[in-house]
Coordinates of C-alpha atoms in Angstrom, one line a residue:
M457 CA 6.5 -36.1 38.8
L458 CA 4.5 -33.5 40.7
A459 CA 1.5 -35.8 41.4
A460 CA 1.8 -35.7 45.2
G461 CA 0.8 -32.1 45.6
W462 CA -2.3 -32.0 43.4
R463 CA -5.7 -32.6 44.9
T464 CA -9.2 -31.9 43.5
W465 CA -12.7 -32.3 44.7
V466 CA -15.2 -34.1 42.5
T467 CA -18.5 -34.8 44.4
A468 CA -21.3 -32.7 42.9
A469 CA -23.2 -32.5 46.2
T470 CA -20.3 -30.7 47.9
L471 CA -19.7 -28.1 45.2
P472 CA -21.2 -25.1 46.9
A473 CA -19.2 -25.8 50.1
I474 CA -16.1 -26.3 48.0
F475 CA -16.6 -23.1 46.1
A476 CA -16.9 -21.2 49.4
A477 CA -13.7 -22.8 50.6
Q478 CA -11.8 -21.9 47.5
V479 CA -12.9 -18.2 47.8
A480 CA -11.7 -18.3 51.5
L481 CA -8.4 -19.7 50.5
A482 CA -7.8 -17.4 47.5
A483 CA -4.5 -15.5 47.2
D484 CA -4.0 -12.4 49.2
P485 CA -5.2 -9.3 47.1
A486 CA -2.8 -7.1 49.1
K487 CA 0.1 -8.9 47.4
V488 CA 0.5 -7.0 44.1
L489 CA 3.3 -8.0 41.7
R490 CA 4.3 -5.3 39.4
V491 CA 5.8 -6.3 36.0
A492 CA 7.0 -4.5 32.9
F493 CA 6.8 -5.8 29.4
E494 CA 9.3 -4.3 26.8
V495 CA 6.9 -5.0 23.9
S496 CA 3.2 -4.7 23.8
E497 CA 0.9 -7.6 23.7
T498 CA -1.3 -8.5 20.6
G499 CA -4.2 -10.4 22.2
F500 CA -5.2 -13.5 24.2
D501 CA -6.7 -16.1 21.9
P502 CA -4.3 -19.1 22.1
V503 CA -4.6 -20.0 18.4
K504 CA -4.2 -16.5 17.2
V505 CA -1.1 -15.0 18.9
T506 CA 2.5 -16.0 18.7
D507 CA 4.4 -13.2 20.5
N508 CA 6.2 -14.0 23.8
Y509 CA 4.4 -11.2 25.7
S510 CA 0.8 -12.3 24.9
S511 CA 1.9 -15.9 25.6
Q512 CA 3.0 -14.9 29.1
I513 CA -0.6 -13.9 29.8
L514 CA -2.0 -17.0 28.1
R515 CA 0.1 -19.3 30.3
V516 CA -1.4 -18.2 33.6
V517 CA -5.0 -17.6 32.4
F518 CA -5.3 -20.8 30.5
E519 CA -4.0 -24.3 31.1
R520 CA -2.5 -27.1 29.1
M521 CA -2.7 -30.8 29.9
L522 CA 1.1 -30.8 30.4
S523 CA 3.5 -28.3 31.9
Y524 CA 7.1 -28.1 33.2
D525 CA 8.8 -28.7 36.5
Y526 CA 9.6 -25.2 37.8
L527 CA 13.1 -26.1 39.1
A528 CA 14.2 -29.1 37.0
R529 CA 17.2 -28.4 34.7
P530 CA 17.3 -29.7 32.0
V531 CA 13.6 -28.9 31.7
K532 CA 11.2 -31.8 32.5
L533 CA 7.5 -32.2 31.5
I534 CA 5.0 -32.8 34.3
P535 CA 1.2 -33.2 34.3
A536 CA -0.9 -30.1 34.6
T537 CA -4.6 -30.7 34.0
A538 CA -3.8 -34.3 33.1
E539 CA -3.5 -36.9 35.9
A540 CA -0.1 -38.1 34.5
L541 CA 2.1 -37.8 31.5
P542 CA 0.4 -39.3 28.4
E543 CA 0.5 -43.0 27.6
V544 CA 2.5 -43.2 24.3
T545 CA 1.9 -46.2 22.1
D546 CA 2.1 -47.3 18.4
N547 CA 5.7 -46.1 18.0
G548 CA 4.9 -42.5 19.0
R549 CA 1.7 -42.3 16.9
T550 CA -0.9 -42.5 19.7
Y551 CA -1.0 -40.4 22.8
T552 CA -3.6 -41.0 25.6
F553 CA -4.3 -38.1 28.0
K554 CA -6.4 -38.6 31.2
L555 CA -7.7 -35.4 32.7
R556 CA -8.1 -34.6 36.4
K557 CA -11.8 -34.3 37.4
G558 CA -13.2 -31.3 39.1
I559 CA -11.3 -28.6 37.2
F560 CA -13.4 -25.6 36.4
F561 CA -13.3 -22.6 34.0
Q562 CA -13.3 -19.1 35.5
P563 CA -16.8 -17.7 35.8
D564 CA -18.1 -15.9 32.8
P565 CA -21.5 -14.8 31.4
A566 CA -21.0 -17.2 28.5
F567 CA -21.7 -20.0 31.0
K568 CA -25.1 -18.6 32.0
G569 CA -24.5 -18.9 35.7
E570 CA -23.4 -22.5 35.5
R571 CA -20.2 -23.8 36.9
R572 CA -18.4 -25.2 33.9
E573 CA -16.1 -28.2 34.3
L574 CA -13.1 -28.8 32.0
T575 CA -13.5 -32.0 29.9
A576 CA -11.5 -33.8 27.2
A577 CA -13.9 -32.4 24.6
D578 CA -12.5 -28.9 25.4
Y579 CA -9.0 -29.9 24.3
A580 CA -10.4 -31.6 21.2
Y581 CA -12.3 -28.5 20.3
S582 CA -9.3 -26.3 21.0
I583 CA -7.1 -28.4 18.7
K584 CA -9.7 -28.2 15.9
R585 CA -9.6 -24.4 16.0
F586 CA -6.1 -24.4 14.6
L587 CA -7.4 -25.6 11.2
D588 CA -10.5 -23.4 11.1
P589 CA -9.7 -21.0 8.2
A590 CA -11.6 -18.3 9.9
N591 CA -9.0 -18.2 12.6
R592 CA -6.0 -17.8 10.3
S593 CA -3.9 -19.4 13.0
P594 CA -0.2 -18.9 12.8
W595 CA 0.2 -22.1 14.8
R596 CA -1.6 -24.2 12.3
F597 CA 1.6 -26.0 11.5
L598 CA 1.5 -27.6 14.9
V599 CA -1.3 -30.0 13.9
D600 CA -1.6 -29.5 10.1
G601 CA -1.4 -33.0 8.5
K602 CA -0.6 -34.6 11.9
I603 CA -4.0 -35.8 13.3
V604 CA -5.9 -38.6 11.6
G605 CA -9.0 -37.2 9.9
L606 CA -8.6 -33.6 10.9
D607 CA -7.4 -32.3 7.6
A608 CA -10.5 -33.7 5.9
V609 CA -12.7 -31.4 8.0
A610 CA -10.4 -28.5 7.3
K611 CA -10.5 -29.2 3.6
K612 CA -14.3 -28.9 3.5
A613 CA -14.1 -25.6 5.4
A614 CA -11.5 -24.3 2.9
Q615 CA -14.0 -25.0 0.1
G616 CA -16.2 -22.2 1.4
K617 CA -18.2 -24.1 4.0
R618 CA -18.3 -23.3 7.8
F619 CA -15.8 -25.4 9.8
D620 CA -17.8 -28.3 11.3
Y621 CA -16.7 -28.5 14.9
D622 CA -19.2 -31.3 15.5
A623 CA -17.8 -33.6 12.7
K624 CA -16.2 -36.7 14.1
V625 CA -12.4 -36.7 13.8
P626 CA -11.0 -40.2 14.3
G627 CA -7.7 -38.7 15.5
L628 CA -9.3 -36.9 18.4
E629 CA -10.9 -39.9 20.1
L630 CA -13.0 -39.0 23.2
V631 CA -12.7 -42.2 25.1
D632 CA -14.8 -40.8 28.0
R633 CA -15.6 -37.4 29.5
Y634 CA -12.0 -37.1 30.9
T635 CA -9.9 -39.1 28.4
L636 CA -8.6 -37.8 25.0
R637 CA -6.7 -40.2 22.7
V638 CA -4.9 -38.5 19.9
H639 CA -4.0 -40.6 16.8
L640 CA -1.2 -39.1 14.7
T641 CA -0.7 -39.7 11.1
A642 CA 3.0 -40.4 11.7
T643 CA 5.5 -40.9 14.5
D644 CA 6.1 -37.7 16.5
Y645 CA 8.2 -38.0 19.6
N646 CA 7.8 -34.2 20.3
F647 CA 4.1 -34.2 20.5
A648 CA 4.0 -34.2 24.3
Y649 CA 6.2 -31.0 24.2
I650 CA 3.8 -29.5 21.7
M651 CA 0.9 -30.2 24.0
A652 CA 2.6 -28.1 26.8
M653 CA 2.7 -25.0 24.6
P654 CA 0.5 -22.0 25.6
S655 CA -1.2 -22.3 22.2
M656 CA -2.5 -25.7 23.2
S657 CA -4.5 -24.3 26.1
A658 CA -8.1 -25.4 26.5
V659 CA -10.8 -22.9 25.7
A660 CA -14.5 -23.3 26.1
R661 CA -16.7 -23.4 23.0
E662 CA -19.4 -21.3 24.7
V663 CA -16.9 -18.5 25.3
I664 CA -15.5 -18.5 21.8
E665 CA -19.0 -18.5 20.3
T666 CA -20.2 -15.8 22.6
Y667 CA -17.3 -13.5 21.8
A668 CA -16.7 -14.5 18.2
E669 CA -16.1 -11.0 17.0
D670 CA -13.1 -10.4 19.3
T671 CA -11.9 -13.6 21.0
N672 CA -8.5 -12.0 21.6
A673 CA -10.1 -9.7 24.2
H674 CA -12.0 -12.4 26.2
P675 CA -9.6 -15.0 27.6
V676 CA -11.5 -17.4 29.9
G677 CA -9.5 -20.4 31.1
T678 CA -9.0 -22.7 34.0
G679 CA -5.6 -21.2 35.1
P680 CA -4.6 -19.5 38.4
Y681 CA -5.2 -16.0 37.1
L682 CA -7.9 -14.2 35.2
L683 CA -7.7 -11.0 33.1
K684 CA -9.4 -8.3 35.2
S685 CA -8.7 -5.4 32.9
W686 CA -6.9 -4.6 29.7
T687 CA -5.8 -1.3 28.3
R688 CA -4.4 -2.3 24.9
K689 CA -0.7 -1.8 24.4
A690 CA -0.5 -0.1 27.8
K691 CA -1.6 -2.1 30.9
M692 CA -3.0 -5.5 31.9
I693 CA -4.2 -6.5 35.4
L694 CA -4.6 -10.1 36.4
E695 CA -6.3 -11.3 39.6
A696 CA -6.1 -14.7 41.2
S697 CA -9.0 -16.9 40.1
P698 CA -11.3 -17.7 43.0
D699 CA -12.3 -20.8 41.2
Y700 CA -8.8 -22.3 40.9
R701 CA -8.4 -25.8 42.4
E702 CA -6.1 -26.6 45.3
V703 CA -2.5 -27.0 44.1
V704 CA 0.4 -27.1 46.5
W705 CA 4.0 -25.9 45.6
N706 CA 6.1 -29.1 45.8
F707 CA 9.3 -28.8 43.7
A708 CA 12.7 -30.2 44.7
G709 CA 15.3 -28.3 42.7
S710 CA 19.1 -28.8 42.9
D711 CA 21.8 -27.8 45.3
D712 CA 22.0 -24.4 43.6
A713 CA 21.6 -21.7 46.3
R714 CA 18.8 -20.0 44.3
D715 CA 16.9 -23.2 44.1
K716 CA 17.3 -23.8 47.8
A717 CA 16.0 -20.2 48.5
A718 CA 12.9 -20.9 46.3
V719 CA 12.2 -24.1 48.1
A720 CA 12.6 -22.5 51.5
A721 CA 10.2 -19.7 50.5
M722 CA 7.5 -21.7 48.8
K723 CA 7.4 -25.4 49.7
G724 CA 4.0 -26.4 50.9
K725 CA 2.2 -23.2 50.0
R726 CA -1.0 -23.2 48.0
I727 CA -0.7 -21.8 44.4
P728 CA -1.1 -18.9 43.7
Q729 CA -0.1 -16.7 46.6
I730 CA 0.0 -13.4 44.8
G731 CA -3.4 -11.9 44.5
R732 CA -2.9 -9.3 41.8
I733 CA -0.4 -8.8 38.9
E734 CA -0.1 -5.4 37.3
I735 CA 1.7 -5.5 33.9
S736 CA 2.7 -2.2 32.3
V737 CA 4.1 -1.9 28.7
I738 CA 7.3 0.1 29.0
E739 CA 9.0 -0.1 25.7
E740 CA 12.0 2.1 26.3
E741 CA 14.8 0.4 28.1
Q742 CA 15.8 3.5 30.0
S743 CA 12.2 4.0 31.3
R744 CA 12.1 0.4 32.5
W745 CA 15.4 0.8 34.2
L746 CA 14.3 4.0 36.0
A747 CA 11.0 2.3 37.0
F748 CA 13.1 -0.5 38.6
Q749 CA 15.4 1.9 40.3
R750 CA 12.4 3.7 41.8
G751 CA 10.9 0.4 43.0
E752 CA 7.9 0.7 40.7
I753 CA 8.4 -2.8 39.3
D754 CA 9.5 -5.8 41.4
F755 CA 12.0 -7.3 39.0
I756 CA 13.7 -6.4 35.7
D757 CA 15.2 -8.4 32.9
R758 CA 16.9 -7.5 29.6
F759 CA 18.6 -4.3 30.8
G760 CA 21.5 -4.6 28.5
T761 CA 22.4 -0.9 28.2
F762 CA 22.6 -0.7 32.0
A763 CA 24.5 -4.0 32.6
P764 CA 27.8 -2.3 33.3
I765 CA 26.0 -0.5 36.2
A766 CA 24.0 -3.4 37.5
I767 CA 26.5 -6.2 37.1
P768 CA 30.0 -4.7 36.5
G769 CA 32.5 -7.4 35.6
N770 CA 29.5 -9.8 35.7
K771 CA 29.2 -9.4 39.4
L772 CA 26.2 -7.9 41.2
A773 CA 26.8 -4.2 42.1
P774 CA 27.5 -3.8 45.8
D775 CA 24.8 -1.1 46.3
F776 CA 22.2 -3.5 44.8
A777 CA 23.4 -6.3 47.0
A778 CA 23.1 -4.0 50.0
R779 CA 19.4 -3.4 49.1
G780 CA 18.8 -7.1 49.2
I781 CA 18.4 -7.3 45.4
T782 CA 19.4 -10.7 43.9
W783 CA 20.7 -11.6 40.5
D784 CA 19.5 -14.5 38.4
R785 CA 21.4 -15.3 35.2
S786 CA 21.2 -17.9 32.4
V787 CA 21.6 -18.2 28.6
E788 CA 18.2 -18.2 27.0
P789 CA 17.2 -21.1 24.8
E790 CA 16.6 -18.6 22.0
I791 CA 18.0 -17.1 18.8
T792 CA 17.9 -13.7 17.3
Y793 CA 18.2 -13.3 13.5
Y794 CA 17.5 -11.0 10.6
F795 CA 15.5 -12.6 7.8
F796 CA 15.3 -11.6 4.2
N797 CA 12.0 -12.0 2.5
M798 CA 12.5 -14.5 -0.3
K799 CA 9.5 -13.0 -2.2
D800 CA 10.7 -9.4 -2.0
P801 CA 11.5 -7.9 -5.4
V802 CA 14.8 -6.4 -4.2
L803 CA 16.1 -9.0 -1.7
G804 CA 14.2 -12.1 -2.6
G805 CA 14.8 -14.8 -5.2
Y806 CA 17.1 -17.7 -5.7
S807 CA 19.3 -16.5 -8.7
K808 CA 23.0 -16.3 -8.1
E809 CA 22.8 -12.5 -8.1
K810 CA 20.2 -12.4 -5.4
I811 CA 22.0 -14.9 -3.3
A812 CA 25.2 -12.9 -3.7
L813 CA 23.4 -9.7 -2.6
R814 CA 22.0 -11.3 0.6
R815 CA 25.3 -13.0 1.3
A816 CA 27.1 -9.7 1.0
L817 CA 24.7 -8.1 3.5
M818 CA 25.4 -10.9 5.9
L819 CA 29.2 -10.7 5.5
A820 CA 29.1 -7.0 6.1
Y821 CA 27.3 -7.1 9.5
D822 CA 29.5 -7.6 12.6
V823 CA 27.7 -9.6 15.3
R824 CA 30.6 -9.2 17.6
E825 CA 30.2 -5.4 17.5
E826 CA 26.5 -5.9 18.3
I827 CA 27.4 -8.0 21.3
E828 CA 30.2 -5.7 22.6
V829 CA 28.7 -2.3 21.9
I830 CA 24.9 -2.6 21.9
R831 CA 24.4 -5.6 24.1
K832 CA 27.3 -4.8 26.5
G833 CA 28.6 -8.3 26.4
Q834 CA 25.4 -9.9 27.5
A835 CA 25.0 -12.4 24.7
I836 CA 26.8 -15.1 22.8
A837 CA 27.0 -15.4 19.0
D838 CA 24.8 -18.0 17.4
E839 CA 26.4 -20.3 14.7
S840 CA 23.2 -22.1 13.8
P841 CA 19.4 -21.8 14.4
V842 CA 19.6 -24.4 17.2
P843 CA 20.7 -22.6 20.3
P844 CA 22.5 -23.9 23.5
G845 CA 20.3 -25.9 25.9
V846 CA 18.2 -27.4 23.1
V847 CA 18.2 -30.9 21.6
G848 CA 20.2 -30.8 18.4
Y849 CA 22.6 -28.1 19.4
D850 CA 26.2 -28.8 18.3
P851 CA 28.8 -26.6 20.0
S852 CA 31.4 -27.5 17.3
Y853 CA 29.3 -26.3 14.4
R854 CA 30.7 -23.2 12.6
S855 CA 28.8 -21.2 10.0
I856 CA 30.4 -20.7 6.6
I857 CA 29.3 -17.0 6.8
R858 CA 31.7 -14.9 8.8
Y859 CA 32.2 -11.2 9.2
D860 CA 34.2 -10.2 6.0
P861 CA 33.4 -6.9 4.4
V862 CA 36.2 -7.3 1.9
L863 CA 34.7 -10.5 0.6
A864 CA 31.3 -8.8 0.6
N865 CA 32.6 -6.0 -1.7
Q866 CA 34.2 -8.6 -4.0
L867 CA 31.0 -10.6 -4.3
L868 CA 29.0 -7.5 -5.2
D869 CA 31.5 -6.4 -7.8
Y870 CA 31.6 -9.9 -9.4
F871 CA 27.8 -10.2 -9.7
G872 CA 27.3 -6.8 -11.3
Y873 CA 26.3 -4.5 -8.4
K874 CA 28.4 -1.6 -9.7
K875 CA 29.0 1.6 -7.8
G876 CA 27.7 4.9 -9.3
A877 CA 29.2 8.3 -9.2
D878 CA 27.8 8.8 -5.6
G879 CA 29.7 5.8 -4.4
Y880 CA 26.6 3.7 -3.9
R881 CA 25.8 0.5 -5.8
N882 CA 23.1 -0.1 -8.4
D883 CA 21.6 -3.4 -9.2
P884 CA 22.8 -5.4 -12.2
S885 CA 20.2 -3.7 -14.4
G886 CA 21.7 -0.3 -13.5
K887 CA 18.8 0.8 -11.2
P888 CA 19.7 2.4 -7.8
L889 CA 19.8 -0.3 -5.0
T890 CA 18.3 0.4 -1.6
V891 CA 17.9 -2.1 1.3
V892 CA 15.0 -1.4 3.6
L893 CA 15.0 -2.7 7.2
I894 CA 11.8 -2.7 9.2
S895 CA 12.3 -1.9 12.9
E896 CA 10.5 -0.7 16.0
P897 CA 10.4 3.0 17.2
Q898 CA 12.3 2.3 20.5
A899 CA 15.7 3.9 21.2
V900 CA 17.6 0.6 21.3
S901 CA 16.2 -0.3 17.8
R902 CA 17.9 2.9 16.5
E903 CA 21.3 1.5 17.7
Y904 CA 20.8 -1.6 15.5
D905 CA 19.7 0.6 12.6
E906 CA 22.9 2.6 12.9
L907 CA 25.0 -0.6 13.0
W908 CA 23.4 -1.8 9.8
K909 CA 23.9 1.6 8.1
K910 CA 27.5 1.6 9.1
S911 CA 27.9 -2.0 7.8
L912 CA 26.2 -1.3 4.5
D913 CA 28.0 2.0 4.0
A914 CA 31.2 -0.1 4.0
I915 CA 30.0 -2.0 1.0
G916 CA 28.4 0.9 -0.8
I917 CA 24.7 0.0 -0.4
R918 CA 22.0 2.6 0.4
F919 CA 20.1 1.8 3.6
E920 CA 16.7 2.9 4.9
T921 CA 14.7 2.0 8.0
R922 CA 10.9 2.1 8.3
K923 CA 9.3 2.1 11.7
G924 CA 6.3 0.2 12.9
P925 CA 4.8 -1.2 16.1
F926 CA 5.9 -4.8 16.9
S927 CA 2.4 -6.1 16.7
D928 CA 1.9 -4.6 13.2
N929 CA 5.3 -5.9 12.1
I930 CA 4.3 -9.5 13.1
K931 CA 1.2 -9.3 10.9
A932 CA 3.1 -7.9 8.0
A933 CA 5.8 -10.6 8.3
E934 CA 3.2 -13.3 8.3
A935 CA 1.8 -11.8 5.1
C936 CA 5.3 -11.8 3.5
Q937 CA 5.3 -8.0 3.3
L938 CA 8.5 -7.1 5.1
A939 CA 11.7 -7.0 3.0
M940 CA 14.0 -7.5 6.1
W941 CA 13.3 -7.6 9.8
G942 CA 15.1 -8.5 13.0
S943 CA 13.3 -11.2 15.0
A944 CA 13.8 -13.5 17.9
W945 CA 12.5 -17.0 18.7
I946 CA 12.4 -18.4 22.3
A947 CA 12.0 -22.2 22.6
D948 CA 8.4 -23.3 22.9
Y949 CA 9.8 -26.7 23.7
P950 CA 13.5 -27.8 24.1
D951 CA 14.0 -29.4 20.7
G952 CA 15.7 -28.2 17.5
E953 CA 12.6 -28.9 15.5
N954 CA 10.9 -25.9 17.2
F955 CA 13.6 -23.6 15.5
M956 CA 14.0 -25.4 12.2
Q957 CA 10.2 -25.1 11.5
L958 CA 10.7 -21.4 11.1
S959 CA 12.1 -22.1 7.7
Y960 CA 9.9 -25.0 6.6
G961 CA 8.1 -24.1 3.3
P962 CA 4.5 -25.0 4.3
N963 CA 4.8 -22.7 7.3
I964 CA 4.8 -19.6 5.1
H965 CA 2.1 -17.2 6.4
Q966 CA 2.6 -18.8 9.8
S967 CA 6.0 -18.9 11.4
N968 CA 8.2 -18.8 8.2
H969 CA 8.6 -15.0 8.0
A970 CA 11.4 -15.3 5.4
C971 CA 8.8 -17.0 3.1
Y972 CA 11.6 -19.4 2.3
E973 CA 10.9 -22.4 0.1
S974 CA 13.5 -25.1 -0.5
A975 CA 12.7 -28.6 -1.7
A976 CA 16.0 -29.9 -0.2
Y977 CA 15.4 -28.2 3.2
D978 CA 11.8 -29.3 3.4
A979 CA 12.7 -33.0 2.6
M980 CA 15.2 -33.0 5.4
Y981 CA 12.8 -31.3 7.8
V982 CA 10.1 -33.9 7.2
K983 CA 12.6 -36.7 7.7
M984 CA 14.0 -35.2 10.9
K985 CA 10.7 -34.5 12.6
N986 CA 9.6 -38.1 12.5
M987 CA 12.9 -39.4 14.0
P988 CA 13.7 -39.9 17.7
D989 CA 16.7 -38.0 19.2
S990 CA 19.8 -39.6 17.6
P991 CA 23.1 -38.7 15.9
E992 CA 21.5 -39.1 12.5
R993 CA 18.7 -36.6 13.4
N994 CA 21.3 -34.2 14.8
R995 CA 23.2 -34.4 11.5
L996 CA 20.0 -33.4 9.6
F997 CA 19.9 -30.2 11.8
L998 CA 23.4 -29.4 10.6
L999 CA 22.6 -30.1 6.9
M1000 CA 19.4 -28.0 7.1
T1001 CA 21.5 -25.2 8.6
R1002 CA 24.0 -25.4 5.8
Q1003 CA 21.2 -25.3 3.2
M1004 CA 19.9 -22.1 4.7
E1005 CA 23.4 -20.6 4.6
V1006 CA 23.9 -21.6 1.0
D1007 CA 20.6 -19.9 0.1
S1008 CA 21.5 -16.9 2.4
V1009 CA 18.1 -16.7 4.1
W1010 CA 19.0 -15.5 7.6
K1011 CA 21.7 -13.4 9.2
M1012 CA 22.2 -15.3 12.5
G1013 CA 22.4 -13.2 15.7
V1014 CA 22.8 -14.1 19.3
S1015 CA 21.4 -16.0 22.3
R1016 CA 21.0 -13.5 25.1
Y1017 CA 21.9 -13.8 28.7
R1018 CA 18.7 -13.5 30.7
N1019 CA 19.9 -11.3 33.5
V1020 CA 17.2 -10.7 36.1
L1021 CA 17.4 -8.4 39.1
V1022 CA 14.8 -9.2 41.8
Y1023 CA 13.8 -7.1 44.8
P1024 CA 13.7 -8.9 48.2
Q1025 CA 9.9 -8.7 48.5
L1026 CA 9.5 -11.2 45.6
K1027 CA 10.0 -14.7 46.9
G1028 CA 10.6 -17.9 45.0
Y1029 CA 11.8 -16.3 41.7
R1030 CA 13.7 -18.6 39.4
Y1031 CA 14.0 -18.0 35.7
H1032 CA 12.6 -20.9 33.7
P1033 CA 13.7 -21.3 30.1
I1034 CA 10.1 -22.2 28.9
L1035 CA 7.8 -21.0 31.7
V1036 CA 8.8 -17.4 31.3
S1037 CA 5.8 -16.1 33.3
A1038 CA 5.9 -18.5 36.3
W1039 CA 4.2 -16.0 38.6
E1040 CA 1.9 -18.5 40.2
Y1041 CA 5.0 -20.2 41.7
M1042 CA 6.1 -17.0 43.5
D1043 CA 5.1 -15.1 46.7
L1044 CA 5.4 -11.5 47.7
D1045 CA 6.0 -9.8 51.1
P1046 CA 4.6 -6.2 50.8
S1047 CA 6.3 -5.3 54.1
L1048 CA 9.7 -5.5 52.4
R1049 CA 8.8 -3.2 49.6
K1050 CA 10.7 0.1 50.1
H1051 CA 8.6 2.2 47.7

């Protein structure tokens, strides 16, 4: 528990003096952290964005009631704006959260000059927003059907009426100004994890209503940083919030030398220390690598192409060590995968012929070559949608779909995909068959495109790629408009449910980009999500995975090593598998910067 280091002021008469003290103690503006994103952001409204890069901004601008211990492994929930972890009663159906008093939103014209305190009603309002049809939230599944009385309000709104945010929802009980009691329709032992997700951040109703036309561009939270400026798909600048309460860095960590270094650098310091964060979107890996080499960014991760230079033989290069650069490495709690759109006229459908086609594509693609050639050995192959480090992972599970181009050709021959005079196959009706993969315009994407073309040439299938920006591809995937796309999912919370929900039928147009519907899968998913961690629940993960394999929905990819190189001026850095952008827990010494 991190309760000891958290202090807030609550007396109204002392607020002016407190505000002055907070400004005086604000982080040093001369400390500027420089960060590079490999993919552009999509916006900053917690209920509207799902990509990892936008979420990194959300996490430090807004706050949840719960968060994670920065150094604990395995990961551990801690209170954030809540006083303590929630009281859980009624067999996991009732969660009671008590907020800390004296937490304030960042100043904004929407508050008309008033200092706006965070209350339990703000979290209730923020939860309601998921079910407002006007928001078209891709996160709706997090609360859809889960909170007593909330679906009734959503149903009225779906009938053409405006969502009634003032309607009483029994499942969102405001016990008092600082206490929210959530009544669930069924047992959910993961609900505390869900409440720690960036999408569950508190927003102020005044802000949302003031900027209703573009809520993605006006993030106003209670977090340690505020968005100072935003050049879309190019640059974001964050500044330490002068209205942030006093929070003291007080994590313990393990005997790991990197944990000890973080504790030595940060223990007892006020959060945040870094006054300004400059985030540049640098999509090309080579450009990011050169920026790091020149000292233009303070750390770099996912530099796969240059891994042989930076960490030859999985050891830090001597010249980097001589410059004081450190190396942080771990397997990410993530998966990569290629999905096939089950509604697509070419690749979709559940007939034997369509399943055989998708199965052949999966059999033809060699993940080992992807790891060795493109990823330079910096990943491990995934056998199932539940990755290492996540509840439900089974290291003994093996997929029934292996690399086997010979079998792929036999399947296609058997199910009527005959080759024409040009050596390429037609569909069973005799029409030319072409598989179209959507990908991004970066150089590394072309390497994956080439591997797919090589794979499909080996089984006589024409292959095309169509390029589009990542943000546009997400929208198209949610609309079931992409035939085939490579994607990745990083754990929002460390439980297999977070990954299996990607294939749950009701999540189509949200997180189910394959637009997959299976009565058998959905029945197992519903049963699993209401169970506590147990061998029986783990068995359901395996059965659901097998069902996906039988239907040939995804081509499983990899879990990547998160290799991070950090310059000596950045203090306290530790990669956290959930808190990817833990910038508030770091410090920076500009005098050590060489460039």
